Amino acid sequence: MPSIEDELFPSTPGKFKIDRSNRQLHRCFASTSTMFLWALFLIALTASYLSFQSFVDSGSRYLTASWGGIQWEKQVRTSAQIHRSGGISVLVTGATGFVGSHVSLALRKRGDGVVGLDNFNNYYDPSLKRARRSLLSSRGIFVVEGDLNDAKLLSKLFDVVAFTHVMHLAAQAGVRYALENPQSYVHSNIAGLVNLLETCKSANPQPAIVWASSSSVYGLNEKVPFSESDRTDQPASLYAATKKAGEEITHTYNHIYGLAITGLRFFTVYGPWGRPDMAYFSFTRNILQGKPITIYRGKNRVDLARDFTYIDDIVKGCLGSLDSSGKSTGSGGKKRGSAPYRIFNLGNTSPVTVPILVDILEKHLKVKAKRNFVEMPGNGDVPFTHANISSARNEFGYKPTTDLETGLKKFVRWYLSYYGYNSKAKLVH
């Protein structure tokens, strides 16, 4: 179907056919003054059209990015409906992220109400986030596209639904990216967190909050395994510093406003639908493409080790934290009593060196990696992580069950399927 532009402005100018019955009109054009007036008319008409088109485009962009309205509120309410006895209604921030999408699906599967919020930023390919959103949508989960720093949007969401819980997983992730874009960490991990807490403290009833801190807060701590009582005042990256700041900020809101808050220190989460910036993900991509992979080593050529934790185990920890979160005690911004404030490690308790991780990937991909060993630069990474999970085990029965061999096998199966490889790890066009 031709566009409005095609109809107004033909693709081959100068080939108009003039009807013989309109010769008088043609003579009219011969007059210089009349020609000038017609030119002004055409210019005015063109300007009017372009102005109208700009208005339509602006309106379209506004409608696409906007929120609110009867239909929007209906979608939010429907998604937030609880379908089990004793269920909860949860606002999940970062819902199309790696952990957020898995937690949202698990909540929905057991009958809880779930509404997602995500800004779909381009830290990594947004198409992966939109694919996750399609998966959530197929399960009846509505994801609102918006930013944590939009106070009016957050307020509107709590006006529409009286959420019992908030699962706050939205954040600017990544250790090394802070060297390129430090402002994004302050915007999301501090300003966004404060904006969310401000909304929650004023809600009536106040929700209980579970949020993602990070094992990065342990920083330069050399005592292993890492325990929640260990010192966390030596961050090795800006990312870690913003997460540590988040722990102090949430403690303040718990103390002043009676918000029940649980912080979860995740240890190197991996699995299907993961983040492309993570080592296991980028290693897989480069190995399949025949490109070399960079493996960092610590001082004296010591291999780096991580407490790799499979996504399903992290999800169990998130749900256990929500179910045992306790209740906020404030109302309308006023505290009426003390509320729980907790921090837990969620890890696997079995650190594995990076070279062994690569060995496992080679086994399941059936392709040898081209390894390039490099000394670890001073960019915020730490040489090892190791979680003590006794507190989470005692509080809500957290018990990881997936070892790295099993977890990476599941990841590789998903990766090959999602990116269109056949069983022999060859790209299918």
Tab-separated table of N, CA, C and O in Angstrom, residues 103-191:
chain	number	residue	atom	x	y	z
A	103	VAL	N	12.845	-15.912	38.239
A	103	VAL	CA	12.067	-15.764	39.476
A	103	VAL	C	10.597	-15.498	39.143
A	103	VAL	O	9.695	-16.065	39.772
A	104	SER	N	10.338	-14.660	38.149
A	104	SER	CA	8.962	-14.347	37.762
A	104	SER	C	8.225	-15.607	37.325
A	104	SER	O	7.064	-15.830	37.709
A	105	LEU	N	8.871	-16.430	36.512
A	105	LEU	CA	8.243	-17.672	36.049
A	105	LEU	C	7.963	-18.628	37.206
A	105	LEU	O	6.907	-19.276	37.250
A	106	ALA	N	8.897	-18.712	38.155
A	106	ALA	CA	8.714	-19.610	39.298
A	106	ALA	C	7.557	-19.148	40.179
A	106	ALA	O	6.766	-19.969	40.674
A	107	LEU	N	7.443	-17.840	40.389
A	107	LEU	CA	6.333	-17.309	41.177
A	107	LEU	C	5.001	-17.589	40.497
A	107	LEU	O	4.033	-18.014	41.136
A	108	ARG	N	4.949	-17.341	39.187
A	108	ARG	CA	3.711	-17.582	38.454
A	108	ARG	C	3.339	-19.061	38.476
A	108	ARG	O	2.167	-19.417	38.635
A	109	LYS	N	4.345	-19.928	38.328
A	109	LYS	CA	4.092	-21.365	38.283
A	109	LYS	C	3.425	-21.865	39.550
A	109	LYS	O	2.564	-22.757	39.507
A	110	ARG	N	3.767	-21.271	40.693
A	110	ARG	CA	3.164	-21.744	41.940
A	110	ARG	C	1.893	-20.979	42.306
A	110	ARG	O	1.319	-21.210	43.370
A	111	GLY	N	1.471	-20.040	41.440
A	111	GLY	CA	0.180	-19.388	41.631
A	111	GLY	C	0.205	-18.009	42.234
A	111	GLY	O	-0.837	-17.478	42.620
A	112	ASP	N	1.393	-17.398	42.316
A	112	ASP	CA	1.481	-16.050	42.862
A	112	ASP	C	1.189	-15.007	41.785
A	112	ASP	O	1.345	-15.251	40.589
A	113	GLY	N	0.793	-13.810	42.219
A	113	GLY	CA	0.615	-12.695	41.302
A	113	GLY	C	1.959	-12.060	41.003
A	113	GLY	O	2.774	-11.871	41.908
A	114	VAL	N	2.207	-11.745	39.741
A	114	VAL	CA	3.493	-11.180	39.341
A	114	VAL	C	3.284	-10.052	38.338
A	114	VAL	O	2.591	-10.233	37.337
A	115	VAL	N	3.874	-8.909	38.617
A	115	VAL	CA	3.951	-7.814	37.653
A	115	VAL	C	5.419	-7.460	37.500
A	115	VAL	O	6.128	-7.291	38.492
A	116	GLY	N	5.883	-7.374	36.258
A	116	GLY	CA	7.281	-7.068	36.009
A	116	GLY	C	7.506	-5.602	35.682
A	116	GLY	O	6.594	-4.914	35.225
A	117	LEU	N	8.712	-5.138	35.922
A	117	LEU	CA	9.131	-3.783	35.553
A	117	LEU	C	10.558	-3.872	35.015
A	117	LEU	O	11.418	-4.479	35.642
A	118	ASP	N	10.792	-3.272	33.844
A	118	ASP	CA	12.125	-3.310	33.263
A	118	ASP	C	12.290	-2.137	32.303
A	118	ASP	O	11.337	-1.752	31.630
A	119	ASN	N	13.505	-1.588	32.232
A	119	ASN	CA	13.734	-0.468	31.309
A	119	ASN	C	14.394	-0.896	29.998
A	119	ASN	O	14.640	-0.067	29.121
A	120	PHE	N	14.692	-2.194	29.856
A	120	PHE	CA	15.230	-2.742	28.608
A	120	PHE	C	16.454	-1.947	28.127
A	120	PHE	O	16.554	-1.611	26.948
A	121	ASN	N	17.372	-1.650	29.034
A	121	ASN	CA	18.554	-0.891	28.605
A	121	ASN	C	19.444	-1.742	27.713
A	121	ASN	O	19.244	-2.952	27.564
A	122	ASN	N	20.426	-1.114	27.094
A	122	ASN	CA	21.250	-1.801	26.102
A	122	ASN	C	22.630	-2.181	26.636
A	122	ASN	O	23.592	-2.253	25.868
A	123	TYR	N	22.733	-2.440	27.939
A	123	TYR	CA	24.007	-2.912	28.492
A	123	TYR	C	24.451	-4.178	27.755
A	123	TYR	O	25.623	-4.380	27.476
A	124	TYR	N	23.493	-5.063	27.487
A	124	TYR	CA	23.726	-6.145	26.527
A	124	TYR	C	22.530	-6.205	25.591
A	124	TYR	O	21.552	-5.475	25.791
A	125	ASP	N	22.594	-7.008	24.568
A	125	ASP	CA	21.603	-7.048	23.493
A	125	ASP	C	20.168	-7.092	24.040
A	125	ASP	O	19.767	-8.097	24.645
A	126	PRO	N	19.385	-6.027	23.833
A	126	PRO	CA	18.017	-6.000	24.352
A	126	PRO	C	17.107	-7.066	23.737
A	126	PRO	O	16.061	-7.381	24.304
A	127	SER	N	17.514	-7.626	22.592
A	127	SER	CA	16.666	-8.652	21.971
A	127	SER	C	16.536	-9.877	22.871
A	127	SER	O	15.507	-10.557	22.865
A	128	LEU	N	17.567	-10.167	23.667
A	128	LEU	CA	17.488	-11.282	24.603
A	128	LEU	C	16.473	-10.972	25.698
A	128	LEU	O	15.695	-11.846	26.112
A	129	LYS	N	16.446	-9.727	26.146
A	129	LYS	CA	15.463	-9.324	27.163
A	129	LYS	C	14.046	-9.389	26.598
A	129	LYS	O	13.110	-9.786	27.289
A	130	ARG	N	13.891	-8.996	25.337
A	130	ARG	CA	12.558	-9.023	24.736
A	130	ARG	C	12.105	-10.460	24.483
A	130	ARG	O	10.914	-10.756	24.550
A	131	ALA	N	13.062	-11.344	24.219
A	131	ALA	CA	12.709	-12.762	24.097
A	131	ALA	C	12.248	-13.303	25.444
A	131	ALA	O	11.300	-14.098	25.514
A	132	ARG	N	12.918	-12.870	26.503
A	132	ARG	CA	12.472	-13.288	27.845
A	132	ARG	C	11.087	-12.724	28.138
A	132	ARG	O	10.242	-13.395	28.749
A	133	ARG	N	10.838	-11.464	27.718
A	133	ARG	CA	9.514	-10.884	27.952
A	133	ARG	C	8.431	-11.680	27.226
A	133	ARG	O	7.343	-11.893	27.773
A	134	SER	N	8.726	-12.138	26.020
A	134	SER	CA	7.761	-12.960	25.283
A	134	SER	C	7.459	-14.241	26.050
A	134	SER	O	6.308	-14.694	26.107
A	135	LEU	N	8.499	-14.813	26.655
A	135	LEU	CA	8.317	-16.019	27.462
A	135	LEU	C	7.434	-15.721	28.668
A	135	LEU	O	6.515	-16.491	28.996
A	136	LEU	N	7.683	-14.604	29.334
A	136	LEU	CA	6.859	-14.217	30.487
A	136	LEU	C	5.421	-13.953	30.060
A	136	LEU	O	4.475	-14.363	30.729
A	137	SER	N	5.257	-13.266	28.943
A	137	SER	CA	3.916	-12.951	28.448
A	137	SER	C	3.123	-14.217	28.152
A	137	SER	O	1.914	-14.280	28.400
A	138	SER	N	3.807	-15.235	27.638
A	138	SER	CA	3.121	-16.499	27.330
A	138	SER	C	2.616	-17.189	28.593
A	138	SER	O	1.752	-18.068	28.515
A	139	ARG	N	3.164	-16.790	29.733
A	139	ARG	CA	2.714	-17.346	31.025
A	139	ARG	C	1.774	-16.378	31.767
A	139	ARG	O	1.484	-16.564	32.942
A	140	GLY	N	1.341	-15.343	31.066
A	140	GLY	CA	0.394	-14.403	31.661
A	140	GLY	C	1.014	-13.355	32.557
A	140	GLY	O	0.323	-12.766	33.394
A	141	ILE	N	2.325	-13.101	32.383
A	141	ILE	CA	3.009	-12.099	33.206
A	141	ILE	C	3.176	-10.817	32.394
A	141	ILE	O	3.788	-10.830	31.331
A	142	PHE	N	2.629	-9.729	32.900
A	142	PHE	CA	2.712	-8.439	32.223
A	142	PHE	C	3.953	-7.694	32.709
A	142	PHE	O	4.173	-7.562	33.911
A	143	VAL	N	4.759	-7.223	31.766
A	143	VAL	CA	5.976	-6.468	32.105
A	143	VAL	C	5.791	-5.021	31.673
A	143	VAL	O	5.557	-4.739	30.500
A	144	VAL	N	5.883	-4.119	32.628
A	144	VAL	CA	5.783	-2.686	32.359
A	144	VAL	C	7.154	-2.190	31.923
A	144	VAL	O	8.157	-2.462	32.585
A	145	GLU	N	7.203	-1.473	30.817
A	145	GLU	CA	8.468	-0.905	30.365
A	145	GLU	C	8.626	0.476	30.982
A	145	GLU	O	7.885	1.407	30.653
A	146	GLY	N	9.568	0.619	31.884
A	146	GLY	CA	9.768	1.879	32.576
A	146	GLY	C	10.992	1.819	33.462
A	146	GLY	O	11.583	0.758	33.659
A	147	ASP	N	11.366	2.976	34.005
A	147	ASP	CA	12.600	3.096	34.777
A	147	ASP	C	12.306	3.251	36.266
A	147	ASP	O	11.320	3.884	36.645
A	148	LEU	N	13.187	2.703	37.082
A	148	LEU	CA	13.043	2.822	38.536
A	148	LEU	C	13.032	4.272	39.000
A	148	LEU	O	12.440	4.594	40.034
A	149	ASN	N	13.668	5.145	38.260
A	149	ASN	CA	13.739	6.541	38.664
A	149	ASN	C	12.505	7.345	38.275
A	149	ASN	O	12.460	8.550	38.529
A	150	ASP	N	11.529	6.687	37.679
A	150	ASP	CA	10.252	7.330	37.350
A	150	ASP	C	9.324	7.183	38.559
A	150	ASP	O	8.593	6.195	38.687
A	151	ALA	N	9.346	8.164	39.442
A	151	ALA	CA	8.583	8.092	40.688
A	151	ALA	C	7.072	8.006	40.434
A	151	ALA	O	6.349	7.313	41.150
A	152	LYS	N	6.611	8.710	39.407
A	152	LYS	CA	5.173	8.692	39.100
A	152	LYS	C	4.719	7.312	38.656
A	152	LYS	O	3.637	6.863	39.016
A	153	LEU	N	5.551	6.635	37.885
A	153	LEU	CA	5.210	5.286	37.444
A	153	LEU	C	5.134	4.331	38.626
A	153	LEU	O	4.167	3.563	38.762
A	154	LEU	N	6.133	4.373	39.504
A	154	LEU	CA	6.122	3.488	40.673
A	154	LEU	C	4.899	3.761	41.546
A	154	LEU	O	4.241	2.837	42.028
A	155	SER	N	4.608	5.044	41.750
A	155	SER	CA	3.447	5.406	42.561
A	155	SER	C	2.159	4.883	41.936
A	155	SER	O	1.277	4.368	42.639
A	156	LYS	N	2.072	4.978	40.619
A	156	LYS	CA	0.883	4.491	39.918
A	156	LYS	C	0.725	2.988	40.071
A	156	LYS	O	-0.382	2.480	40.285
A	157	LEU	N	1.824	2.258	39.960
A	157	LEU	CA	1.764	0.812	40.108
A	157	LEU	C	1.220	0.415	41.480
A	157	LEU	O	0.398	-0.497	41.592
A	158	PHE	N	1.659	1.127	42.523
A	158	PHE	CA	1.183	0.808	43.868
A	158	PHE	C	-0.234	1.317	44.105
A	158	PHE	O	-0.929	0.821	44.996
A	159	ASP	N	-0.681	2.298	43.316
A	159	ASP	CA	-2.080	2.721	43.384
A	159	ASP	C	-2.997	1.664	42.782
A	159	ASP	O	-4.107	1.438	43.261
A	160	VAL	N	-2.494	1.011	41.726
A	160	VAL	CA	-3.307	0.020	41.019
A	160	VAL	C	-3.328	-1.313	41.769
A	160	VAL	O	-4.349	-1.989	41.826
A	161	VAL	N	-2.182	-1.712	42.358
A	161	VAL	CA	-2.064	-3.003	43.035
A	161	VAL	C	-1.439	-2.811	44.413
A	161	VAL	O	-0.435	-2.116	44.557
A	162	ALA	N	-2.026	-3.436	45.410
A	162	ALA	CA	-1.445	-3.427	46.760
A	162	ALA	C	-0.481	-4.605	46.870
A	162	ALA	O	-0.808	-5.663	47.415
A	163	PHE	N	0.723	-4.429	46.324
A	163	PHE	CA	1.701	-5.520	46.331
A	163	PHE	C	2.061	-5.915	47.761
A	163	PHE	O	2.317	-5.058	48.615
A	164	THR	N	2.113	-7.208	47.993
A	164	THR	CA	2.534	-7.683	49.314
A	164	THR	C	4.059	-7.728	49.420
A	164	THR	O	4.617	-7.611	50.508
A	165	HIS	N	4.711	-7.918	48.253
A	165	HIS	CA	6.173	-8.049	48.222
A	165	HIS	C	6.752	-7.340	46.996
A	165	HIS	O	6.086	-7.220	45.970
A	166	VAL	N	8.004	-6.936	47.135
A	166	VAL	CA	8.786	-6.441	46.003
A	166	VAL	C	10.041	-7.306	45.908
A	166	VAL	O	10.756	-7.500	46.896
A	167	MET	N	10.278	-7.834	44.708
A	167	MET	CA	11.517	-8.567	44.438
A	167	MET	C	12.354	-7.659	43.554
A	167	MET	O	12.131	-7.542	42.344
A	168	HIS	N	13.315	-6.964	44.163
A	168	HIS	CA	14.072	-5.931	43.458
A	168	HIS	C	15.356	-6.514	42.880
A	168	HIS	O	16.352	-6.706	43.585
A	169	LEU	N	15.324	-6.775	41.560
A	169	LEU	CA	16.468	-7.371	40.879
A	169	LEU	C	17.041	-6.464	39.798
A	169	LEU	O	18.045	-6.797	39.168
A	170	ALA	N	16.400	-5.318	39.567
A	170	ALA	CA	16.908	-4.372	38.570
A	170	ALA	C	18.194	-3.734	39.082
A	170	ALA	O	18.263	-3.295	40.228
A	171	ALA	N	19.197	-3.681	38.235
A	171	ALA	CA	20.489	-3.084	38.626
A	171	ALA	C	21.373	-2.960	37.407
A	171	ALA	O	21.159	-3.636	36.393
A	172	GLN	N	22.360	-2.095	37.519
A	172	GLN	CA	23.421	-2.077	36.517
A	172	GLN	C	24.451	-3.099	36.950
A	172	GLN	O	25.106	-2.939	37.975
A	173	ALA	N	24.547	-4.164	36.186
A	173	ALA	CA	25.428	-5.269	36.552
A	173	ALA	C	26.799	-5.109	35.900
A	173	ALA	O	27.027	-4.207	35.091
A	174	GLY	N	27.706	-6.003	36.259
A	174	GLY	CA	29.029	-6.035	35.643
A	174	GLY	C	30.065	-5.251	36.424
A	174	GLY	O	29.812	-4.135	36.856
A	175	VAL	N	31.230	-5.848	36.579
A	175	VAL	CA	32.327	-5.208	37.308
A	175	VAL	C	33.133	-4.280	36.395
A	175	VAL	O	33.393	-3.125	36.726
A	176	ARG	N	33.492	-4.764	35.214
A	176	ARG	CA	34.409	-4.018	34.347
A	176	ARG	C	33.740	-2.855	33.639
A	176	ARG	O	34.387	-1.865	33.311
A	177	TYR	N	32.436	-2.941	33.388
A	177	TYR	CA	31.738	-1.887	32.663
A	177	TYR	C	31.769	-0.566	33.430
A	177	TYR	O	31.622	0.504	32.852
A	178	ALA	N	31.995	-0.631	34.736
A	178	ALA	CA	32.049	0.590	35.554
A	178	ALA	C	33.195	1.496	35.133
A	178	ALA	O	33.154	2.709	35.368
A	179	LEU	N	34.214	0.927	34.507
A	179	LEU	CA	35.319	1.749	34.032
A	179	LEU	C	34.899	2.611	32.845
A	179	LEU	O	35.479	3.670	32.595
A	180	GLU	N	33.877	2.156	32.102
A	180	GLU	CA	33.394	2.884	30.932
A	180	GLU	C	32.251	3.829	31.264
A	180	GLU	O	32.175	4.940	30.746
A	181	ASN	N	31.341	3.384	32.124
A	181	ASN	CA	30.120	4.150	32.372
A	181	ASN	C	29.772	4.142	33.863
A	181	ASN	O	28.784	3.520	34.275
A	182	PRO	N	30.559	4.818	34.674
A	182	PRO	CA	30.308	4.780	36.126
A	182	PRO	C	28.969	5.388	36.522
A	182	PRO	O	28.351	4.966	37.504
A	183	GLN	N	28.497	6.389	35.751
A	183	GLN	CA	27.241	7.061	36.117
A	183	GLN	C	26.057	6.101	36.110
A	183	GLN	O	25.116	6.261	36.889
A	184	SER	N	26.094	5.093	35.213
A	184	SER	CA	24.967	4.170	35.120
A	184	SER	C	24.788	3.376	36.414
A	184	SER	O	23.670	2.986	36.763
A	185	TYR	N	25.874	3.141	37.141
A	185	TYR	CA	25.792	2.389	38.397
A	185	TYR	C	25.137	3.227	39.493
A	185	TYR	O	24.349	2.724	40.295
A	186	VAL	N	25.469	4.500	39.519
A	186	VAL	CA	24.844	5.398	40.495
A	186	VAL	C	23.367	5.584	40.166
A	186	VAL	O	22.501	5.553	41.046
A	187	HIS	N	23.065	5.739	38.873
A	187	HIS	CA	21.688	5.951	38.426
A	187	HIS	C	20.787	4.778	38.816
A	187	HIS	O	19.698	4.978	39.378
A	188	SER	N	21.237	3.554	38.541
A	188	SER	CA	20.398	2.377	38.782
A	188	SER	C	20.523	1.836	40.201
A	188	SER	O	19.513	1.588	40.869
A	189	ASN	N	21.748	1.644	40.656
A	189	ASN	CA	21.969	0.899	41.898
A	189	ASN	C	21.791	1.730	43.158
A	189	ASN	O	21.587	1.178	44.244
A	190	ILE	N	21.877	3.055	43.023
A	190	ILE	CA	21.683	3.911	44.197
A	190	ILE	C	20.432	4.772	44.049
A	190	ILE	O	19.493	4.645	44.833
A	191	ALA	N	20.394	5.617	43.015
A	191	ALA	CA	19.228	6.497	42.835
A	191	ALA	C	17.963	5.677	42.599
A	191	ALA	O	16.899	5.967	43.180
